[in-house]
PDB file of C-alpha atoms in Angstrom:
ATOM      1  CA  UNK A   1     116.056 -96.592  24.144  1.00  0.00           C
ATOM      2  CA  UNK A   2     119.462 -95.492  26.259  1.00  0.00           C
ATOM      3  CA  UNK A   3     119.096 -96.651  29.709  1.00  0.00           C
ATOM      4  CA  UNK A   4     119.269 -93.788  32.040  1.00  0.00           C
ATOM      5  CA  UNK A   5     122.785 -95.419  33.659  1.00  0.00           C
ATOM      6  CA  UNK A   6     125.034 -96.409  30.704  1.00  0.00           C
ATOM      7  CA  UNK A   7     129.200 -98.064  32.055  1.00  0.00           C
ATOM      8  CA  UNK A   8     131.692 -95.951  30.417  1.00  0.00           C
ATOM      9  CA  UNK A   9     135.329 -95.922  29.726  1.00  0.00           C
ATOM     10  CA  UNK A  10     137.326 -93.154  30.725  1.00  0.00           C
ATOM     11  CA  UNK A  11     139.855 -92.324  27.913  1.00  0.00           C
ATOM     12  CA  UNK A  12     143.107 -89.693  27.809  1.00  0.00           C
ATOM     13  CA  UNK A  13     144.396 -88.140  24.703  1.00  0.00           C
ATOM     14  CA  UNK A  14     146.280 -85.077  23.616  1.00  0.00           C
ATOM     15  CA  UNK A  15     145.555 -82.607  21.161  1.00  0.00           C
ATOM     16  CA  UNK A  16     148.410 -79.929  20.338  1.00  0.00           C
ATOM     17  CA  UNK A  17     149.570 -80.335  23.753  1.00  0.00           C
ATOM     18  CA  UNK A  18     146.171 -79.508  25.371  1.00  0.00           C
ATOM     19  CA  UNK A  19     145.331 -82.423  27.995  1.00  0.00           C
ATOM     20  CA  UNK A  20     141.570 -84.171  26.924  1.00  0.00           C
ATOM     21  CA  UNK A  21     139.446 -86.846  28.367  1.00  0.00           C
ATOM     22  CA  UNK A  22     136.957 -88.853  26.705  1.00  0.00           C
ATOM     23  CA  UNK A  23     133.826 -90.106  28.323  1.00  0.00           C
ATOM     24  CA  UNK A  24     132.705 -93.434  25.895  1.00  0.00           C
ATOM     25  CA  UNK A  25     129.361 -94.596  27.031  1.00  0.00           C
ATOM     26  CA  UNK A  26     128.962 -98.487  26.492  1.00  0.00           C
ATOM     27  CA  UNK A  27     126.050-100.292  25.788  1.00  0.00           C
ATOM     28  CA  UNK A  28     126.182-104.084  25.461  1.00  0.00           C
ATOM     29  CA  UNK A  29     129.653-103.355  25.873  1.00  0.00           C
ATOM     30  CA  UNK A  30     129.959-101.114  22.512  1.00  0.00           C
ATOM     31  CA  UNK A  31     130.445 -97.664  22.649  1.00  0.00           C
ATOM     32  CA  UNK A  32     127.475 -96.102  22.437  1.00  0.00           C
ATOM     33  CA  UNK A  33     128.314 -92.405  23.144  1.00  0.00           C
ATOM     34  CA  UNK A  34     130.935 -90.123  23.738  1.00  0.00           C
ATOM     35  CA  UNK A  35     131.624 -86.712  25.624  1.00  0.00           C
ATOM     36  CA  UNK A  36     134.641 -84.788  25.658  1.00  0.00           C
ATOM     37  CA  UNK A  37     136.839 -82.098  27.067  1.00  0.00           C
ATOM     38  CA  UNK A  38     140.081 -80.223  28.511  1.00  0.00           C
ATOM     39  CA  UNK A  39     141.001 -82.091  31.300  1.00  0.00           C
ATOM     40  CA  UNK A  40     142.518 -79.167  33.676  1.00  0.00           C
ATOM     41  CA  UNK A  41     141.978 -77.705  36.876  1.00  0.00           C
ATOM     42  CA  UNK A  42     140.199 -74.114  35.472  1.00  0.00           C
ATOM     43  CA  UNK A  43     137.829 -75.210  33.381  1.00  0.00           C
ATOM     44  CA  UNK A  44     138.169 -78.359  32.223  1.00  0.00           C
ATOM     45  CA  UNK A  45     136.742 -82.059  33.265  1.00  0.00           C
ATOM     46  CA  UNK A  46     138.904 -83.181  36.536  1.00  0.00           C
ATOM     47  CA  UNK A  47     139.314 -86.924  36.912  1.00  0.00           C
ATOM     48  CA  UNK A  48     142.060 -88.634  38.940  1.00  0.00           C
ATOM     49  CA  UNK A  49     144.340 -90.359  36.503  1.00  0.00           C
ATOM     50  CA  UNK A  50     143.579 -93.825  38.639  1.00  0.00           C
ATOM     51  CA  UNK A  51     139.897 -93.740  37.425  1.00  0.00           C
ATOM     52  CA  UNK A  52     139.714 -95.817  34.219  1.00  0.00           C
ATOM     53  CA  UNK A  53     135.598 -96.144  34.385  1.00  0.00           C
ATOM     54  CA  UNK A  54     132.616 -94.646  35.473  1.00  0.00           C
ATOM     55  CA  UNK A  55     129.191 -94.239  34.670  1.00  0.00           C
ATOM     56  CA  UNK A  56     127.138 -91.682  32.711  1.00  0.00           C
ATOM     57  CA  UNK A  57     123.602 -90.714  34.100  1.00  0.00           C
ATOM     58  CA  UNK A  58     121.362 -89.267  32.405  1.00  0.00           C
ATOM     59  CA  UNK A  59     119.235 -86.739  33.903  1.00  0.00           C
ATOM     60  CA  UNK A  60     116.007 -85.283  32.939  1.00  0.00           C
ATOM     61  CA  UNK A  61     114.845 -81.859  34.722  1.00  0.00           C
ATOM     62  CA  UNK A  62     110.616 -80.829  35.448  1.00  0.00           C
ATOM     63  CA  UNK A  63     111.056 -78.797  31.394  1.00  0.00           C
ATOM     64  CA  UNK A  64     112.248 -82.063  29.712  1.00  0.00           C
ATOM     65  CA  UNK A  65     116.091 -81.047  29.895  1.00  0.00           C
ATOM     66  CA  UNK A  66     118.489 -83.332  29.452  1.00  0.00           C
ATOM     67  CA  UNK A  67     121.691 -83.623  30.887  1.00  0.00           C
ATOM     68  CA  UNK A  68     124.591 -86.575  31.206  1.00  0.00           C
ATOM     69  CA  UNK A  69     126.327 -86.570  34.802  1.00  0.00           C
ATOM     70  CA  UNK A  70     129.704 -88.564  35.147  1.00  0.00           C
ATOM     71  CA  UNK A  71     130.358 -90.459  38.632  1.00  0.00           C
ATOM     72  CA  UNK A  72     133.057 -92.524  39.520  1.00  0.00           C
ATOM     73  CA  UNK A  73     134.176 -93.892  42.344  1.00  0.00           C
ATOM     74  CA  UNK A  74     137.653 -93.024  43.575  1.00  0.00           C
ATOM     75  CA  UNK A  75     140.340 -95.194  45.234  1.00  0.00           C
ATOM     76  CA  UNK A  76     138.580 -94.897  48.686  1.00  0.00           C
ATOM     77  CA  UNK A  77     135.370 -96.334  47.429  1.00  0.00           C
ATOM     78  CA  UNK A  78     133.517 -92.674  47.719  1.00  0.00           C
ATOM     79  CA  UNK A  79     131.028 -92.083  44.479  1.00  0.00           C
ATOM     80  CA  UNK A  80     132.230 -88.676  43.121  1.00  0.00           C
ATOM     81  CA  UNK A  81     129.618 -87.073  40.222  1.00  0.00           C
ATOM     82  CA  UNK A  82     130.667 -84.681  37.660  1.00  0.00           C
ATOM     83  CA  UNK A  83     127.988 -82.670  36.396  1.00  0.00           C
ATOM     84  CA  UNK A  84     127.201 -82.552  33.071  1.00  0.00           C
ATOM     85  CA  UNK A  85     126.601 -79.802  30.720  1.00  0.00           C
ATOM     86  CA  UNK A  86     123.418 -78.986  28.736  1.00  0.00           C
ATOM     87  CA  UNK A  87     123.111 -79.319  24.966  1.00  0.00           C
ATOM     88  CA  UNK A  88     125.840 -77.850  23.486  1.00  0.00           C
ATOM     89  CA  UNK A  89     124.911 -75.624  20.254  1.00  0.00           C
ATOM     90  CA  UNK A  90     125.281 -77.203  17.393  1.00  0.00           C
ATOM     91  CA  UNK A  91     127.245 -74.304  15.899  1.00  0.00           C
ATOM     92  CA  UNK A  92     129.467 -74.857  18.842  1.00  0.00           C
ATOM     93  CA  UNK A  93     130.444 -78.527  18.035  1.00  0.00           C
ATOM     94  CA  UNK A  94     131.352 -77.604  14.498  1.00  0.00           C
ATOM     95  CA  UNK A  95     133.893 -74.983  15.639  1.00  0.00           C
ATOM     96  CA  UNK A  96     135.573 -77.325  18.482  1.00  0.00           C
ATOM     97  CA  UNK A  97     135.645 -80.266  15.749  1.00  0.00           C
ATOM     98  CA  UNK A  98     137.376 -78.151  13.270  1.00  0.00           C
ATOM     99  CA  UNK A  99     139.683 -76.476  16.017  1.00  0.00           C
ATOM    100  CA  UNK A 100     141.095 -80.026  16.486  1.00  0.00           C
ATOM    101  CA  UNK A 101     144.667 -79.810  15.093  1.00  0.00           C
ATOM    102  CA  UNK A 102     144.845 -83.468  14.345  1.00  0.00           C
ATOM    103  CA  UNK A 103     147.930 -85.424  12.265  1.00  0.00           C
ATOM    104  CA  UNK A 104     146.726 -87.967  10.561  1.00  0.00           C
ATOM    105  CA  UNK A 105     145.339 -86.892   7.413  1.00  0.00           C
ATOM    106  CA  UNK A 106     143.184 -89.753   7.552  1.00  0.00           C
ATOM    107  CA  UNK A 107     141.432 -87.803  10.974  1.00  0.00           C
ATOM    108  CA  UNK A 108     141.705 -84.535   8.726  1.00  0.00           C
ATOM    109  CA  UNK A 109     139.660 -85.544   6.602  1.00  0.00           C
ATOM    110  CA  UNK A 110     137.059 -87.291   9.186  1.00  0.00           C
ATOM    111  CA  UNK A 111     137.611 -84.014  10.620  1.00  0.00           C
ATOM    112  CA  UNK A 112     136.637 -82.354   7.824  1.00  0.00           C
ATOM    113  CA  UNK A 113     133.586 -84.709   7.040  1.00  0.00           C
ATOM    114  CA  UNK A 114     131.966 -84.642  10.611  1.00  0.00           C
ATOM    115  CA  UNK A 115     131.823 -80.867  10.476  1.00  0.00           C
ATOM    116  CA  UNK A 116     130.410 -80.513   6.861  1.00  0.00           C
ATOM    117  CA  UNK A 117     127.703 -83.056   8.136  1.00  0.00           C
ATOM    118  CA  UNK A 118     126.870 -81.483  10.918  1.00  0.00           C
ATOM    119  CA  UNK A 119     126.368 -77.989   9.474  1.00  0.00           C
ATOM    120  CA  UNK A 120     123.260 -78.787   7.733  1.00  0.00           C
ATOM    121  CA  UNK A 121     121.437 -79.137  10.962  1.00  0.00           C
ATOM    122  CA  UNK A 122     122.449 -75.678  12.260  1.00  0.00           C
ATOM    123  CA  UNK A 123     119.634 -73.364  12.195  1.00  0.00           C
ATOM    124  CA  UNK A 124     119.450 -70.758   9.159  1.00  0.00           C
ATOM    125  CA  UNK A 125     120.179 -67.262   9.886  1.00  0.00           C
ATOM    126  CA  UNK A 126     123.009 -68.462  12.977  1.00  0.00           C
ATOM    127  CA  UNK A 127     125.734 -66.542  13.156  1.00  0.00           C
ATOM    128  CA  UNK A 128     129.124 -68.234  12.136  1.00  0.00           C
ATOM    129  CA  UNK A 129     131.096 -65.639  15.493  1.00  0.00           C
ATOM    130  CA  UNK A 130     134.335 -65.807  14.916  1.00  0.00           C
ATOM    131  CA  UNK A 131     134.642 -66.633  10.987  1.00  0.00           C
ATOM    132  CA  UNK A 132     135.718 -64.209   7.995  1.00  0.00           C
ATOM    133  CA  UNK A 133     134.337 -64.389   4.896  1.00  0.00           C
ATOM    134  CA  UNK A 134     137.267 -65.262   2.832  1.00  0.00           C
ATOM    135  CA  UNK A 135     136.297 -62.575  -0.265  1.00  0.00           C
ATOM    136  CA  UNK A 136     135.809 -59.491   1.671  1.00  0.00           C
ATOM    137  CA  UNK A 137     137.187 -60.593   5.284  1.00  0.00           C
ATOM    138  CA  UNK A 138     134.113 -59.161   7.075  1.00  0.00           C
ATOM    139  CA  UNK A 139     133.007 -61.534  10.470  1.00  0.00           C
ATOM    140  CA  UNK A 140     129.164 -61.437   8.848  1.00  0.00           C
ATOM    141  CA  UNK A 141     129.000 -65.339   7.906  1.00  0.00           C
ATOM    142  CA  UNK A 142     125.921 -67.172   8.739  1.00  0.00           C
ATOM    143  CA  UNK A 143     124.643 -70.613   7.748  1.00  0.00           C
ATOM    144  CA  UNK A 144     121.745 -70.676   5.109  1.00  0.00           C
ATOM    145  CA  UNK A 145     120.741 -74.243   4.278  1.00  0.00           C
ATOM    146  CA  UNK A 146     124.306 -75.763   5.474  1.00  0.00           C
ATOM    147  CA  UNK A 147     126.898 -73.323   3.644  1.00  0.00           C
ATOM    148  CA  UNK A 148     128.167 -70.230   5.241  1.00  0.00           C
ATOM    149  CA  UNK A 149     126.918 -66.717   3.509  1.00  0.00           C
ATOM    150  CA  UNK A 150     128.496 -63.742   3.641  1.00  0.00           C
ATOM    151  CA  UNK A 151     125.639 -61.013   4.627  1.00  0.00           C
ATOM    152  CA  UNK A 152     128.144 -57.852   3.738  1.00  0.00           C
ATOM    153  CA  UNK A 153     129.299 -59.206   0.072  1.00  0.00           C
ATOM    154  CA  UNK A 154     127.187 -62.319  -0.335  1.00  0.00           C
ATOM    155  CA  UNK A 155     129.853 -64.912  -0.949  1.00  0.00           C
ATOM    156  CA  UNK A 156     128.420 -68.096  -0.586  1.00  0.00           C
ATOM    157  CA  UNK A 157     130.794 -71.306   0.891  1.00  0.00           C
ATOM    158  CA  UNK A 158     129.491 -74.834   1.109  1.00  0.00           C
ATOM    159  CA  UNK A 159     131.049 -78.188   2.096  1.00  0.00           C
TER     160      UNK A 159
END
């Protein structure tokens, strides 16, 4: 059972020249879980570069919600809390995975992996926004069972 306050490591990377920040929840000292996101001013996660850990709360709302707040303290000892976001759709996760324009091909192919297993737990019938079908270039893809269907030609794309 995750404790509801779990020590984390703040970590920096880049991805095709877009700042990110990882939030790695530890437990016993092993990573445990991880959040992620831009780190920018507009709408991205803003933590002073000084602040190397933190923890991660988890929060549970009167409808059973769950949601993982980030506080820190910063260099005058004052607890600052980043709010979380709710569940993002799984749909969701699978485009910003394969968005990631990693190069290592080594990471590709993780890359490639992570979102293959992940799209067997999206929901039949969800729309794939933002995809063409690659045999008639129509945006009407949706996941049946894991692959992506096309609902204008019927091509049919797994893996």
């Amino acid at each position: 059972v995750r404790p509801t306050v779990l020590e984390a490591d703040v970590v920096r990377f880049q991805n095709n020249k877009e700042k990110w920040v990882a939030l790695v929840g530890l437990l016993d000292g092993r990573p445990y879980e991880i959040f992620t996101g831009l780190q920018d001013d507009d709408e991205g996660i803003i933590i002073p570069k000084s602040v190397n850990t933190g923890r991660i709360i988890k929060n549970v709302d009167e409808n059973g919600n769950k949601r993982y707040d980030f506080q820190f303290e910063n260099k005058r000892g004052y607890k600052m809390t980043i709010e979380g976001r709710w569940r993002m759709p799984i749909e969701q996760v699978i485009k910003l995975v394969g968005s990631l324009q990693l190069d290592s091909e080594n990471i590709n192919t993780w890359k490639n992996g992570v979102e293959r297993a992940l799209k067997k737990y999206v929901q039949d019938g969800t729309e794939a926004k933002g995809k063409k079908c690659p045999n008639c270039g129509n945006e009407t893809l949706v996941y049946q069972e894991g692959c992506l269907i096309c609902t204008t030609c019927g091509a049919s794309r797994c893996g």
